[in-house]
Tab-separated table of C-alpha atoms (C1' of nucleotides) in Angstrom:
chain	number	residue	atom	x	y	z
Q	531	UNK	CA	150.373	109.497	197.525
Q	532	UNK	CA	151.911	107.808	194.493
Q	533	UNK	CA	149.361	106.507	191.975
Q	534	UNK	CA	145.998	107.973	192.835
Q	535	UNK	CA	143.481	105.448	191.564
Q	536	UNK	CA	140.595	107.370	193.047
Q	537	UNK	CA	140.878	110.235	190.604
Q	538	UNK	CA	141.918	108.438	187.421
Q	539	UNK	CA	139.210	108.811	184.786
Q	540	UNK	CA	138.949	105.316	183.363
Q	541	UNK	CA	135.372	104.085	183.845
Q	542	UNK	CA	132.681	104.183	181.160
Q	543	UNK	CA	129.153	105.391	181.792
Q	544	UNK	CA	127.582	101.934	181.824
Q	545	UNK	CA	129.696	100.839	184.779
Q	546	UNK	CA	129.151	104.183	186.486
Q	547	UNK	CA	125.435	103.639	186.113
Q	548	UNK	CA	125.725	100.249	187.817
Q	549	UNK	CA	127.994	101.568	190.554
Q	550	UNK	CA	125.751	104.514	191.425
Q	551	UNK	CA	122.345	103.132	190.540
Q	552	UNK	CA	121.682	106.246	188.461
Q	553	UNK	CA	120.406	106.133	184.873
Q	554	UNK	CA	122.827	107.161	182.132
Q	555	UNK	CA	120.401	109.959	181.326
Q	556	UNK	CA	120.765	111.401	184.811
Q	557	UNK	CA	124.526	111.094	184.759
Q	558	UNK	CA	124.774	112.949	181.450
Q	559	UNK	CA	122.332	115.561	182.667
Q	560	UNK	CA	124.383	116.288	185.792
Q	561	UNK	CA	127.327	116.872	183.495
Q	562	UNK	CA	125.272	119.299	181.430
Q	563	UNK	CA	124.492	121.124	184.662
Q	564	UNK	CA	128.222	121.293	185.518
Q	565	UNK	CA	128.059	119.013	188.501
Q	566	UNK	CA	130.379	116.359	187.156
Q	567	UNK	CA	133.292	116.494	184.713
Q	568	UNK	CA	134.205	113.289	182.895
Q	569	UNK	CA	137.072	113.124	180.431
Q	570	UNK	CA	136.621	111.826	176.906
Q	571	UNK	CA	138.309	109.109	174.916
Q	572	UNK	CA	139.594	110.053	171.475
Q	573	UNK	CA	136.361	108.650	170.085
Q	574	UNK	CA	134.207	110.744	172.406
Q	575	UNK	CA	133.316	108.169	175.069
Q	576	UNK	CA	132.980	109.593	178.576
Q	577	UNK	CA	135.398	108.375	181.226
Q	578	UNK	CA	134.845	108.757	184.964
Q	579	UNK	CA	136.797	108.128	188.174
Q	580	UNK	CA	135.922	106.464	191.474
Q	581	UNK	CA	135.872	109.971	192.893
Q	582	UNK	CA	133.127	110.748	190.401
Q	583	UNK	CA	131.181	107.763	191.719
Q	584	UNK	CA	131.340	109.233	195.217
Q	585	UNK	CA	130.365	112.652	193.933
Q	586	UNK	CA	127.413	111.247	191.999
Q	587	UNK	CA	126.126	109.410	195.040
Q	588	UNK	CA	126.396	112.651	196.980
Q	589	UNK	CA	124.533	114.486	194.225
Q	590	UNK	CA	121.831	111.820	194.169
Q	591	UNK	CA	121.332	112.232	197.915
Q	592	UNK	CA	120.894	115.957	197.562
Q	593	UNK	CA	118.490	115.565	194.641
Q	594	UNK	CA	116.444	113.196	196.765
Q	595	UNK	CA	116.263	115.912	199.403
Q	596	UNK	CA	114.596	118.119	196.817
Q	597	UNK	CA	117.635	120.227	196.070
Q	598	UNK	CA	117.952	121.579	192.526
Q	599	UNK	CA	121.040	121.181	190.367
Q	600	UNK	CA	121.973	124.846	190.513
Q	601	UNK	CA	121.747	124.781	194.303
Q	602	UNK	CA	124.059	121.802	194.440
Q	603	UNK	CA	126.481	123.559	192.136
Q	604	UNK	CA	126.344	126.695	194.259
Q	605	UNK	CA	126.919	124.630	197.401
Q	606	UNK	CA	130.017	123.022	195.882
Q	607	UNK	CA	131.409	126.425	194.995
Q	608	UNK	CA	130.776	127.708	198.464
Q	609	UNK	CA	132.625	124.722	199.876
Q	610	UNK	CA	135.523	125.517	197.556
Q	611	UNK	CA	135.597	129.103	198.675
Q	612	UNK	CA	135.472	128.092	202.309
Q	613	UNK	CA	138.422	125.759	201.947
Q	614	UNK	CA	140.338	128.411	200.045
Q	615	UNK	CA	139.572	130.803	202.858
Q	616	UNK	CA	140.732	128.290	205.453
Q	617	UNK	CA	143.943	127.804	203.513
Q	618	UNK	CA	144.519	131.514	203.301
Q	619	UNK	CA	143.986	132.019	207.019
Q	620	UNK	CA	146.197	129.068	207.829
Q	621	UNK	CA	148.956	130.411	205.642
Q	622	UNK	CA	148.571	133.794	207.287
Q	623	UNK	CA	148.943	132.340	210.757
Q	624	UNK	CA	151.939	130.285	209.729
Q	625	UNK	CA	153.563	133.348	208.237
Q	626	UNK	CA	152.881	135.347	211.364
Q	627	UNK	CA	154.389	132.638	213.553
Q	628	UNK	CA	157.376	132.366	211.247
Q	629	UNK	CA	157.974	136.093	211.217
Q	630	UNK	CA	158.012	136.192	215.014
Q	631	UNK	CA	160.980	133.825	215.049
Q	632	UNK	CA	163.287	135.833	212.832
U	406	UNK	CA	140.273	98.934	204.142
U	407	UNK	CA	136.760	100.073	203.270
U	408	UNK	CA	136.167	100.492	199.527
U	409	UNK	CA	139.084	98.906	197.700
U	410	UNK	CA	139.255	100.729	194.404
U	411	UNK	CA	142.396	98.876	193.417
U	412	UNK	CA	140.631	95.581	192.958
U	413	UNK	CA	137.272	96.674	191.560
U	414	UNK	CA	136.864	95.372	188.025
U	415	UNK	CA	135.470	98.360	186.173
U	416	UNK	CA	137.859	99.239	183.333
U	417	UNK	CA	137.360	98.169	179.706
U	418	UNK	CA	140.130	96.743	177.565
U	419	UNK	CA	140.698	99.888	175.528
U	420	UNK	CA	141.629	101.918	178.598
U	421	UNK	CA	143.703	99.028	179.937
U	422	UNK	CA	145.593	99.022	176.661
U	423	UNK	CA	146.356	102.732	177.035
U	424	UNK	CA	147.303	102.385	180.698
U	425	UNK	CA	149.676	99.491	180.114
U	426	UNK	CA	150.889	100.189	176.593
U	427	UNK	CA	149.994	96.618	175.645
U	428	UNK	CA	147.916	95.716	172.588
U	429	UNK	CA	144.433	94.362	173.177
U	430	UNK	CA	145.591	91.196	171.467
U	431	UNK	CA	148.297	90.670	174.087
U	432	UNK	CA	145.956	91.400	176.954
U	433	UNK	CA	143.417	88.866	175.702
U	434	UNK	CA	146.155	86.349	175.108
U	435	UNK	CA	147.479	86.638	178.653
U	436	UNK	CA	143.972	85.880	179.816
U	437	UNK	CA	143.876	82.796	177.598
U	438	UNK	CA	147.133	81.729	179.255
U	439	UNK	CA	145.571	82.184	182.713
U	440	UNK	CA	147.752	85.098	183.759
U	441	UNK	CA	144.964	87.602	184.178
U	442	UNK	CA	141.301	87.236	185.133
U	443	UNK	CA	138.924	89.996	184.055
U	444	UNK	CA	135.247	89.912	184.899
U	445	UNK	CA	132.554	90.276	182.248
U	446	UNK	CA	129.638	92.616	181.801
U	447	UNK	CA	126.266	91.044	181.101
U	448	UNK	CA	126.952	91.674	177.421
U	449	UNK	CA	130.320	89.956	177.539
U	450	UNK	CA	132.644	92.961	177.715
U	451	UNK	CA	135.797	92.375	179.783
U	452	UNK	CA	136.293	94.477	182.907
U	453	UNK	CA	139.638	94.937	184.665
U	454	UNK	CA	140.925	96.549	187.871
U	455	UNK	CA	143.862	98.835	188.642
U	456	UNK	CA	145.433	95.792	190.235
U	457	UNK	CA	145.212	94.103	186.850
U	458	UNK	CA	147.062	97.059	185.337
U	459	UNK	CA	149.903	96.504	187.786
U	460	UNK	CA	149.885	92.791	187.112
U	461	UNK	CA	149.959	93.326	183.348
U	462	UNK	CA	152.927	95.662	183.616
U	463	UNK	CA	154.664	93.037	185.708
U	464	UNK	CA	153.854	90.387	183.112
U	465	UNK	CA	155.102	92.625	180.311
U	466	UNK	CA	158.423	93.064	182.135
U	467	UNK	CA	158.846	89.328	182.482
U	468	UNK	CA	157.946	88.730	178.848
U	469	UNK	CA	160.571	91.262	177.855
U	470	UNK	CA	163.089	89.278	179.854
U	471	UNK	CA	162.320	86.325	177.596
U	472	UNK	CA	160.165	84.482	180.083
U	473	UNK	CA	157.327	82.384	178.657
U	474	UNK	CA	153.718	82.603	179.770
U	475	UNK	CA	153.719	79.201	181.453
U	476	UNK	CA	156.846	80.151	183.399
U	477	UNK	CA	155.203	83.331	184.595
U	478	UNK	CA	152.138	81.377	185.625
U	479	UNK	CA	154.281	78.840	187.467
U	480	UNK	CA	156.177	81.643	189.199
U	481	UNK	CA	152.909	83.188	190.430
U	482	UNK	CA	151.783	79.870	191.812
U	483	UNK	CA	155.085	79.389	193.569
U	484	UNK	CA	154.741	82.826	195.122
U	485	UNK	CA	151.272	81.849	196.306
U	486	UNK	CA	152.556	78.647	197.848
U	487	UNK	CA	155.404	80.477	199.515
U	488	UNK	CA	153.094	82.977	201.121
U	489	UNK	CA	150.771	80.206	202.204
U	490	UNK	CA	153.774	78.487	203.695
U	491	UNK	CA	154.863	81.661	205.479
U	492	UNK	CA	151.352	82.031	206.840
U	493	UNK	CA	151.326	78.493	208.068
U	494	UNK	CA	154.697	78.828	209.818
U	495	UNK	CA	153.676	82.118	211.334
U	496	UNK	CA	150.485	80.632	212.655
U	497	UNK	CA	152.474	77.735	214.041
U	498	UNK	CA	154.832	80.006	215.913
U	499	UNK	CA	152.000	82.079	217.251
U	500	UNK	CA	150.241	78.985	218.444
U	501	UNK	CA	153.402	77.716	220.081
U	502	UNK	CA	153.940	81.032	221.864
U	503	UNK	CA	150.328	81.089	222.904
U	504	UNK	CA	150.424	77.545	224.236
U	505	UNK	CA	153.478	78.341	226.373
U	506	UNK	CA	151.473	80.978	228.212
U	507	UNK	CA	148.602	78.763	229.293
N	936	DC	C1'	154.813	80.329	171.271
N	937	DG	C1'	153.417	85.028	170.954
N	938	DT	C1'	151.284	88.453	168.314
N	939	DG	C1'	149.407	91.128	164.220
N	940	DT	C1'	145.484	91.581	161.314
N	941	DA	C1'	141.099	91.511	158.516
N	942	DA	C1'	136.097	90.039	159.161
N	943	DG	C1'	131.545	90.191	160.728
N	944	DG	C1'	128.645	90.816	164.348
N	945	DA	C1'	127.090	92.319	168.869
N	946	DA	C1'	127.271	95.485	172.825
N	947	DT	C1'	128.062	100.178	174.213
N	948	DT	C1'	127.867	105.002	173.863
N	949	DC	C1'	126.742	109.474	171.681
N	950	DT	C1'	123.780	113.404	170.321
N	951	DG	C1'	119.556	115.952	169.524
N	952	DA	C1'	114.783	115.775	169.999
N	953	DC	C1'	110.118	115.005	171.712
N	954	DA	C1'	107.338	114.204	175.814
N	955	DC	C1'	105.562	115.130	180.423
N	956	DG	C1'	104.964	117.992	184.117
F	448	DC	C1'	113.424	121.528	185.834
F	449	DG	C1'	114.558	116.733	185.709
F	450	DT	C1'	114.148	112.552	183.364
F	451	DG	C1'	112.372	108.771	180.208
F	452	DT	C1'	112.488	107.131	175.577
F	453	DA	C1'	112.888	106.026	170.513
F	454	DA	C1'	116.246	106.994	166.586
F	455	DG	C1'	120.237	106.678	163.896
F	456	DG	C1'	124.924	106.586	163.809
F	457	DA	C1'	129.598	106.005	165.502
F	458	DA	C1'	133.009	103.933	168.644
F	459	DT	C1'	134.188	99.839	171.197
F	460	DT	C1'	134.619	95.100	172.002
F	461	DC	C1'	134.099	90.118	170.934
F	462	DT	C1'	135.305	85.660	168.760
F	463	DG	C1'	137.512	82.506	165.567
F	464	DA	C1'	140.765	82.212	162.039
F	465	DC	C1'	144.823	82.824	159.131
F	466	DA	C1'	149.649	84.235	159.069
F	467	DC	C1'	154.484	84.217	160.499
F	468	DG	C1'	158.119	82.296	162.820
DNA sequence: CGTGTAAGGAATTCTGACACG
DNA sequence: CGTGTAAGGAATTCTGACACG
């Protein structure tokens, strides 16, 4: 709740590189492949969040396992769809339960 | 617990300035007056935490109330001593209670 | 005391490209 | 496809100083 530090985009790429152990080249490339979405300062400098650090470490693990960027992207989307599906089913059940009571 | 994002020093002064609304000049000055303690990158760039953002906003409030930097510093120290004192008393009471039982 | 500013330099980041495989 | 690197430029930050009050 309240101020969510984890998702505030405030960290520059140099620090992200240190935090993740990934080269700046890799980090920029994963953005090009739509795996990560930094914000930009008015001057054009990329800004990342702690959540991005976690995501990058996850990406790095999958790359090490021989996965390709498009597969990782597809996997993320599938996860999204699954959670949307879960939400939808949950809402449906709640509605059903609610309708029984009235 | 675990990873404490709040106290990781990863944010550069430009972002801190945006987040707090304070000029970079002020932020550097408060460091000179020992009110704030950024880390440094290998190249000498200052790095702050979200906790520092909170502290700076607190400092700014006190400055607006006409307080001077040395007074703010003294107040922080007093707070430290008070909490140390509380800790000490608490430990004392716990020890006393514990000693009664054996 | 607290803060703005101009100055010059150094560190940081950016993009597009070439290279290798 | 994924990543390193050299290149040139732009944005960011740093320090020490002068100014005002």
